[in-house]
Amino acid sequence: MALIEWSDALLIGVEEVDRQHRHLVEILNRLHEAMQTGGKSRDVVRVMQDVVRYTKYHFETEERYMAAAGYPELAAHRLKHRAMVAKVGAFSEEVLSGKSTVTMRLMTFLKEWLSRHILETDKRFGEYMARKYAA
Ligand SMILES: [Fe+2]
Protein backbone atom coordinates (compact mmCIF):
# COMPACT_ATOMS: atom_id res chain seq x y z
CA MET A 1 0.00 0.00 0.00
CA ALA A 2 1.19 3.48 -0.84
CA LEU A 3 2.33 5.67 2.03
CA ILE A 4 0.50 8.70 0.68
CA GLU A 5 -2.51 8.57 -1.59
CA TRP A 6 -2.62 11.57 -3.86
CA SER A 7 -5.78 13.57 -3.42
CA ASP A 8 -6.97 16.58 -5.34
CA ALA A 9 -7.51 18.22 -1.97
CA LEU A 10 -3.74 18.78 -2.15
CA LEU A 11 -4.00 20.96 -5.26
CA ILE A 12 -3.10 24.59 -4.65
CA GLY A 13 -4.00 25.84 -8.12
CA VAL A 14 -0.52 26.72 -9.39
CA GLU A 15 0.03 24.18 -12.14
CA GLU A 16 3.78 23.63 -11.98
CA VAL A 17 3.78 23.52 -8.18
CA ASP A 18 0.91 21.01 -8.20
CA ARG A 19 2.76 18.83 -10.67
CA GLN A 20 5.84 18.88 -8.46
CA HIS A 21 3.83 18.08 -5.33
CA ARG A 22 2.42 15.07 -7.12
CA HIS A 23 5.96 13.99 -8.00
CA LEU A 24 7.09 14.49 -4.40
CA VAL A 25 4.30 12.21 -3.24
CA GLU A 26 5.50 9.66 -5.80
CA ILE A 27 9.11 9.69 -4.61
CA LEU A 28 8.07 9.48 -0.97
CA ASN A 29 6.01 6.44 -1.88
CA ARG A 30 9.02 5.02 -3.70
CA LEU A 31 11.18 5.58 -0.62
CA HIS A 32 8.59 3.88 1.53
CA GLU A 33 8.51 0.93 -0.82
CA ALA A 34 12.31 0.66 -0.90
CA MET A 35 12.40 0.88 2.89
CA GLN A 36 9.99 -2.00 3.21
CA THR A 37 12.16 -4.23 1.07
CA GLY A 38 15.36 -3.49 3.02
CA GLY A 39 16.24 -0.53 5.19
CA LYS A 40 19.92 -0.34 4.23
CA SER A 41 19.91 -1.37 0.62
CA ARG A 42 21.50 0.68 -2.11
CA ASP A 43 18.05 1.34 -3.44
CA VAL A 44 17.00 3.15 -0.27
CA VAL A 45 20.11 5.32 -0.39
CA ARG A 46 19.48 6.19 -4.02
CA VAL A 47 15.83 7.12 -3.46
CA MET A 48 16.75 9.07 -0.32
CA GLN A 49 19.14 11.12 -2.48
CA ASP A 50 16.32 11.69 -4.94
CA VAL A 51 14.11 12.94 -2.12
CA VAL A 52 16.74 15.44 -0.98
CA ARG A 53 17.50 16.64 -4.50
CA TYR A 54 13.90 16.95 -5.57
CA THR A 55 12.82 18.64 -2.36
CA LYS A 56 15.45 21.36 -2.87
CA TYR A 57 14.52 21.77 -6.51
CA HIS A 58 10.84 21.98 -5.66
CA PHE A 59 11.33 24.57 -2.91
CA GLU A 60 13.35 26.70 -5.32
CA THR A 61 10.51 26.54 -7.81
CA GLU A 62 7.95 27.59 -5.22
CA GLU A 63 10.10 30.42 -3.99
CA ARG A 64 10.64 31.59 -7.56
CA TYR A 65 6.88 31.82 -8.08
CA MET A 66 6.46 33.62 -4.78
CA ALA A 67 9.17 36.15 -5.57
CA ALA A 68 7.76 36.79 -9.03
CA ALA A 69 4.30 37.39 -7.58
CA GLY A 70 5.57 39.65 -4.80
CA TYR A 71 4.19 37.28 -2.18
CA PRO A 72 4.44 39.03 1.20
CA GLU A 73 4.93 35.78 3.15
CA LEU A 74 7.90 34.63 1.10
CA ALA A 75 10.48 35.16 3.84
CA ALA A 76 8.54 33.14 6.41
CA HIS A 77 7.79 30.44 3.89
CA ARG A 78 11.44 30.25 2.90
CA LEU A 79 12.42 29.71 6.53
CA LYS A 80 10.11 26.70 6.69
CA HIS A 81 11.69 25.33 3.55
CA ARG A 82 15.21 25.86 4.89
CA ALA A 83 14.38 24.06 8.14
CA MET A 84 12.98 21.12 6.21
CA VAL A 85 15.97 20.94 3.85
CA ALA A 86 18.30 20.90 6.87
CA LYS A 87 16.31 18.14 8.53
CA VAL A 88 15.99 15.97 5.45
CA GLY A 89 19.68 16.58 4.68
CA ALA A 90 20.72 15.44 8.15
CA PHE A 91 18.56 12.31 7.92
CA SER A 92 19.95 11.54 4.53
CA GLU A 93 23.56 11.92 5.75
CA GLU A 94 22.86 9.38 8.46
CA VAL A 95 21.36 6.96 6.01
CA LEU A 96 24.23 7.48 3.55
CA SER A 97 26.86 6.89 6.19
CA GLY A 98 25.04 3.79 7.42
CA LYS A 99 24.50 5.28 10.87
CA SER A 100 20.80 4.85 10.61
CA THR A 101 18.20 3.34 8.37
CA VAL A 102 15.05 4.73 6.88
CA THR A 103 12.40 3.91 9.41
CA MET A 104 8.66 4.09 9.52
CA ARG A 105 9.07 6.97 11.93
CA LEU A 106 10.97 8.95 9.34
CA MET A 107 8.42 8.06 6.67
CA THR A 108 5.56 9.18 8.89
CA PHE A 109 7.38 12.43 9.61
CA LEU A 110 7.92 13.12 5.89
CA LYS A 111 4.35 12.26 5.05
CA GLU A 112 2.90 14.46 7.75
CA TRP A 113 5.22 17.33 7.04
CA LEU A 114 4.38 17.29 3.34
CA SER A 115 0.61 17.07 3.75
CA ARG A 116 0.55 19.72 6.44
CA HIS A 117 2.88 22.01 4.54
CA ILE A 118 0.83 21.75 1.36
CA LEU A 119 -2.55 22.05 3.05
CA GLU A 120 -1.67 24.89 5.38
CA THR A 121 1.29 26.83 4.02
CA ASP A 122 1.29 26.27 0.27
CA LYS A 123 -2.48 26.67 0.01
CA ARG A 124 -2.20 30.18 1.38
CA PHE A 125 0.08 30.98 -1.50
CA GLY A 126 -2.39 29.39 -3.93
CA GLU A 127 -5.14 31.58 -2.53
CA TYR A 128 -2.94 34.64 -2.86
CA MET A 129 -2.24 33.79 -6.50
CA ALA A 130 -5.94 33.23 -7.20
CA ARG A 131 -6.76 36.62 -5.70
CA LYS A 132 -3.92 38.35 -7.46
CA TYR A 133 -4.67 37.02 -10.92
CA ALA A 134 -8.44 36.77 -10.68
CA ALA A 135 -9.13 40.32 -11.72
FE1 LIG B 1 6.20 25.34 0.32
PDB file of N, CA, C and O in Angstrom, residues 30-41 44 101-105 107:
ATOM      1  N   ARG A  30       7.928   5.883  -3.229  1.00  0.00           N
ATOM      2  CA  ARG A  30       9.016   5.017  -3.699  1.00  0.00           C
ATOM      3  C   ARG A  30       9.988   4.719  -2.557  1.00  0.00           C
ATOM      4  O   ARG A  30      10.471   3.604  -2.408  1.00  0.00           O
ATOM      5  N   LEU A  31      10.268   5.762  -1.765  1.00  0.00           N
ATOM      6  CA  LEU A  31      11.176   5.579  -0.622  1.00  0.00           C
ATOM      7  C   LEU A  31      10.569   4.599   0.385  1.00  0.00           C
ATOM      8  O   LEU A  31      11.255   3.718   0.911  1.00  0.00           O
ATOM      9  N   HIS A  32       9.304   4.763   0.614  1.00  0.00           N
ATOM     10  CA  HIS A  32       8.594   3.884   1.534  1.00  0.00           C
ATOM     11  C   HIS A  32       8.654   2.432   1.049  1.00  0.00           C
ATOM     12  O   HIS A  32       8.924   1.503   1.822  1.00  0.00           O
ATOM     13  N   GLU A  33       8.482   2.267  -0.251  1.00  0.00           N
ATOM     14  CA  GLU A  33       8.509   0.925  -0.823  1.00  0.00           C
ATOM     15  C   GLU A  33       9.904   0.321  -0.690  1.00  0.00           C
ATOM     16  O   GLU A  33      10.058  -0.844  -0.313  1.00  0.00           O
ATOM     17  N   ALA A  34      10.928   1.145  -0.993  1.00  0.00           N
ATOM     18  CA  ALA A  34      12.307   0.665  -0.903  1.00  0.00           C
ATOM     19  C   ALA A  34      12.654   0.316   0.544  1.00  0.00           C
ATOM     20  O   ALA A  34      13.340  -0.663   0.828  1.00  0.00           O
ATOM     21  N   MET A  35      12.164   1.126   1.470  1.00  0.00           N
ATOM     22  CA  MET A  35      12.400   0.885   2.893  1.00  0.00           C
ATOM     23  C   MET A  35      11.828  -0.460   3.317  1.00  0.00           C
ATOM     24  O   MET A  35      12.462  -1.221   4.041  1.00  0.00           O
ATOM     25  N   GLN A  36      10.637  -0.756   2.819  1.00  0.00           N
ATOM     26  CA  GLN A  36       9.986  -2.000   3.212  1.00  0.00           C
ATOM     27  C   GLN A  36      10.708  -3.234   2.712  1.00  0.00           C
ATOM     28  O   GLN A  36      10.599  -4.304   3.283  1.00  0.00           O
ATOM     29  N   THR A  37      11.462  -3.063   1.602  1.00  0.00           N
ATOM     30  CA  THR A  37      12.158  -4.230   1.070  1.00  0.00           C
ATOM     31  C   THR A  37      13.597  -4.300   1.562  1.00  0.00           C
ATOM     32  O   THR A  37      14.361  -5.128   1.122  1.00  0.00           O
ATOM     33  N   GLY A  38      14.011  -3.417   2.458  1.00  0.00           N
ATOM     34  CA  GLY A  38      15.357  -3.489   3.015  1.00  0.00           C
ATOM     35  C   GLY A  38      15.871  -2.133   3.401  1.00  0.00           C
ATOM     36  O   GLY A  38      16.241  -1.347   2.541  1.00  0.00           O
ATOM     37  N   GLY A  39      15.914  -1.857   4.687  1.00  0.00           N
ATOM     38  CA  GLY A  39      16.243  -0.533   5.194  1.00  0.00           C
ATOM     39  C   GLY A  39      17.625   0.005   4.860  1.00  0.00           C
ATOM     40  O   GLY A  39      17.865   1.200   4.978  1.00  0.00           O
ATOM     41  N   LYS A  40      18.568  -0.841   4.466  1.00  0.00           N
ATOM     42  CA  LYS A  40      19.922  -0.337   4.230  1.00  0.00           C
ATOM     43  C   LYS A  40      20.387  -0.556   2.800  1.00  0.00           C
ATOM     44  O   LYS A  40      21.543  -0.304   2.464  1.00  0.00           O
ATOM     45  N   SER A  41      19.495  -1.022   1.970  1.00  0.00           N
ATOM     46  CA  SER A  41      19.914  -1.368   0.623  1.00  0.00           C
ATOM     47  C   SER A  41      20.337  -0.141  -0.173  1.00  0.00           C
ATOM     48  O   SER A  41      20.048   0.996   0.194  1.00  0.00           O
ATOM     49  N   VAL A  44      17.502   2.167  -1.243  1.00  0.00           N
ATOM     50  CA  VAL A  44      17.000   3.145  -0.271  1.00  0.00           C
ATOM     51  C   VAL A  44      17.865   4.396  -0.323  1.00  0.00           C
ATOM     52  O   VAL A  44      17.356   5.513  -0.358  1.00  0.00           O
ATOM     53  N   THR A 101      18.951   3.819   9.516  1.00  0.00           N
ATOM     54  CA  THR A 101      18.202   3.341   8.367  1.00  0.00           C
ATOM     55  C   THR A 101      16.930   4.171   8.229  1.00  0.00           C
ATOM     56  O   THR A 101      16.543   4.874   9.153  1.00  0.00           O
ATOM     57  N   VAL A 102      16.330   4.041   7.073  1.00  0.00           N
ATOM     58  CA  VAL A 102      15.053   4.728   6.876  1.00  0.00           C
ATOM     59  C   VAL A 102      14.001   3.937   7.641  1.00  0.00           C
ATOM     60  O   VAL A 102      13.835   2.751   7.437  1.00  0.00           O
ATOM     61  N   THR A 103      13.364   4.602   8.560  1.00  0.00           N
ATOM     62  CA  THR A 103      12.403   3.909   9.410  1.00  0.00           C
ATOM     63  C   THR A 103      10.988   4.402   9.133  1.00  0.00           C
ATOM     64  O   THR A 103      10.798   5.425   8.474  1.00  0.00           O
ATOM     65  N   MET A 104      10.052   3.685   9.677  1.00  0.00           N
ATOM     66  CA  MET A 104       8.662   4.092   9.523  1.00  0.00           C
ATOM     67  C   MET A 104       8.441   5.452  10.190  1.00  0.00           C
ATOM     68  O   MET A 104       7.635   6.245   9.726  1.00  0.00           O
ATOM     69  N   ARG A 105       9.213   5.689  11.248  1.00  0.00           N
ATOM     70  CA  ARG A 105       9.072   6.973  11.934  1.00  0.00           C
ATOM     71  C   ARG A 105       9.455   8.132  11.009  1.00  0.00           C
ATOM     72  O   ARG A 105       8.794   9.161  10.968  1.00  0.00           O
ATOM     73  N   MET A 107       9.417   7.992   7.734  1.00  0.00           N
ATOM     74  CA  MET A 107       8.421   8.060   6.673  1.00  0.00           C
ATOM     75  C   MET A 107       7.169   8.812   7.134  1.00  0.00           C
ATOM     76  O   MET A 107       6.623   9.626   6.404  1.00  0.00           O
TER      77      MET A 107
END
